[in-house]
Amino acid sequence: MADTQQQVAIVGCGIIGRTHAQTIAERPDAVVTALVDGDAAARDALRAELVGLGRPEPKVYDDLTAALSGSDVTLVAICTPSGTHAALAEQALNEKKHVVIEKPLDVDLVRARRLGAAATRAANHGVVSSVISQHRFDAGSVVVKQAIDAGRFGQLTSSVATVAWWRSDEYYASAGWRGTWAQDGGGALMNQGVHTVDLMLWFMGRPVTIQAQALRAAHHAIEVEDTVVATLTFENGAVGTLHATTAAFPGGRTRVSVHGTEGGAEVEDDRLRRLVVDGSAEDQPVDAGDPGGHPAQYDDILTAIADSTQPAITVQDAIDALATVRGVYIASTLQRPVKFIDVLEGRYDDVDVSRGIGLPPS
């Protein structure tokens, strides 16, 4: 199988870069051959970890340009701070390299749209690009999606999504990019809640309008929000509420529920906890299985590369999730509802969303 192995460059050797590297290290169809990070200690630590796992020793580089010219990389995994994702991914795509981008796609919709165009051009040359949304591959989430697509919940009426986490002041101070608009792109919603936003959109479809309120409830030293609530209407006529916070000590649960006229479901902490279908008043058995995580998504991505097909999660899917998050921030800033399509198409690109993050009443 060695001749079919994807040779992978991990760009960004921090926590999430290690997750990607460890996932790839377990696979026969991919091998990490390059590590890219300006922090020599981080990349050397990850190199040592891979060697300790019995994998070939990867080359190390300060930047992606050097890695692309100095090795036979075929797949680039972007694991850097969020605000750098699109530019690095576009660079790799322009070199005809397959790309997987850690969530979120980026923090800026202008860059995201440009990347979307680059991904479309690259796809015409057989180049695959995908964005990590691993919770779509969780067994429980798949059961819910299949029930929705089969009409087993009847008419969808509403959805509720909540991310109730805790992050300390030390967490935000641990890296210069955390809690900043330029590199983190937002707080509890953009960083911690974007996966939950993505699941809500997968279940419910695109939003039509968004209303929101965002604030710094506990972490006053950061630029971005630590708490946000929003209400959304969807193209299917349903409504939804979205809540994300990193100010819920000591940390709570993540839930997405879907409700309809003939049933509904609840996914909690990546597992299916409740399922009612086909107008029955009885809960269905809900042991759907374990979360899929990054390994399940890499199965999809590497299969798409091998078979020259589209991955399950495209750059456009990630643009929709980013536009929803951006729409929440815009609605909070303007203190009025905004239309999702207007956000998606750039009519609010000039809105300074940093003005929309309030402080709690004194």
Coordinates of N, CA and C in Angstrom, one line a residue, residues 24 118 157 199 215 230 286 303 312:
I24 N -3.4 10.2 11.8 CA -2.8 9.8 10.6 C -1.8 8.6 10.9
A118 N -11.0 29.1 -4.9 CA -9.8 28.3 -5.1 C -10.1 26.8 -5.0
T157 N -40.1 21.5 13.5 CA -40.7 22.7 14.1 C -39.7 23.6 14.8
L199 N -23.6 21.2 13.2 CA -24.6 20.2 13.4 C -26.0 20.7 13.2
L215 N -22.0 38.9 24.7 CA -21.4 39.7 25.7 C -20.2 39.0 26.4
A230 N -28.8 33.3 20.5 CA -29.3 33.7 19.2 C -30.6 32.9 18.9
V286 N -31.4 3.9 21.9 CA -30.6 5.0 21.5 C -29.1 4.7 21.6
T303 N -10.8 8.5 1.5 CA -11.5 7.7 0.5 C -11.9 8.6 -0.7
A312 N -17.5 14.3 2.2 CA -18.9 14.6 2.7 C -19.0 16.0 3.2

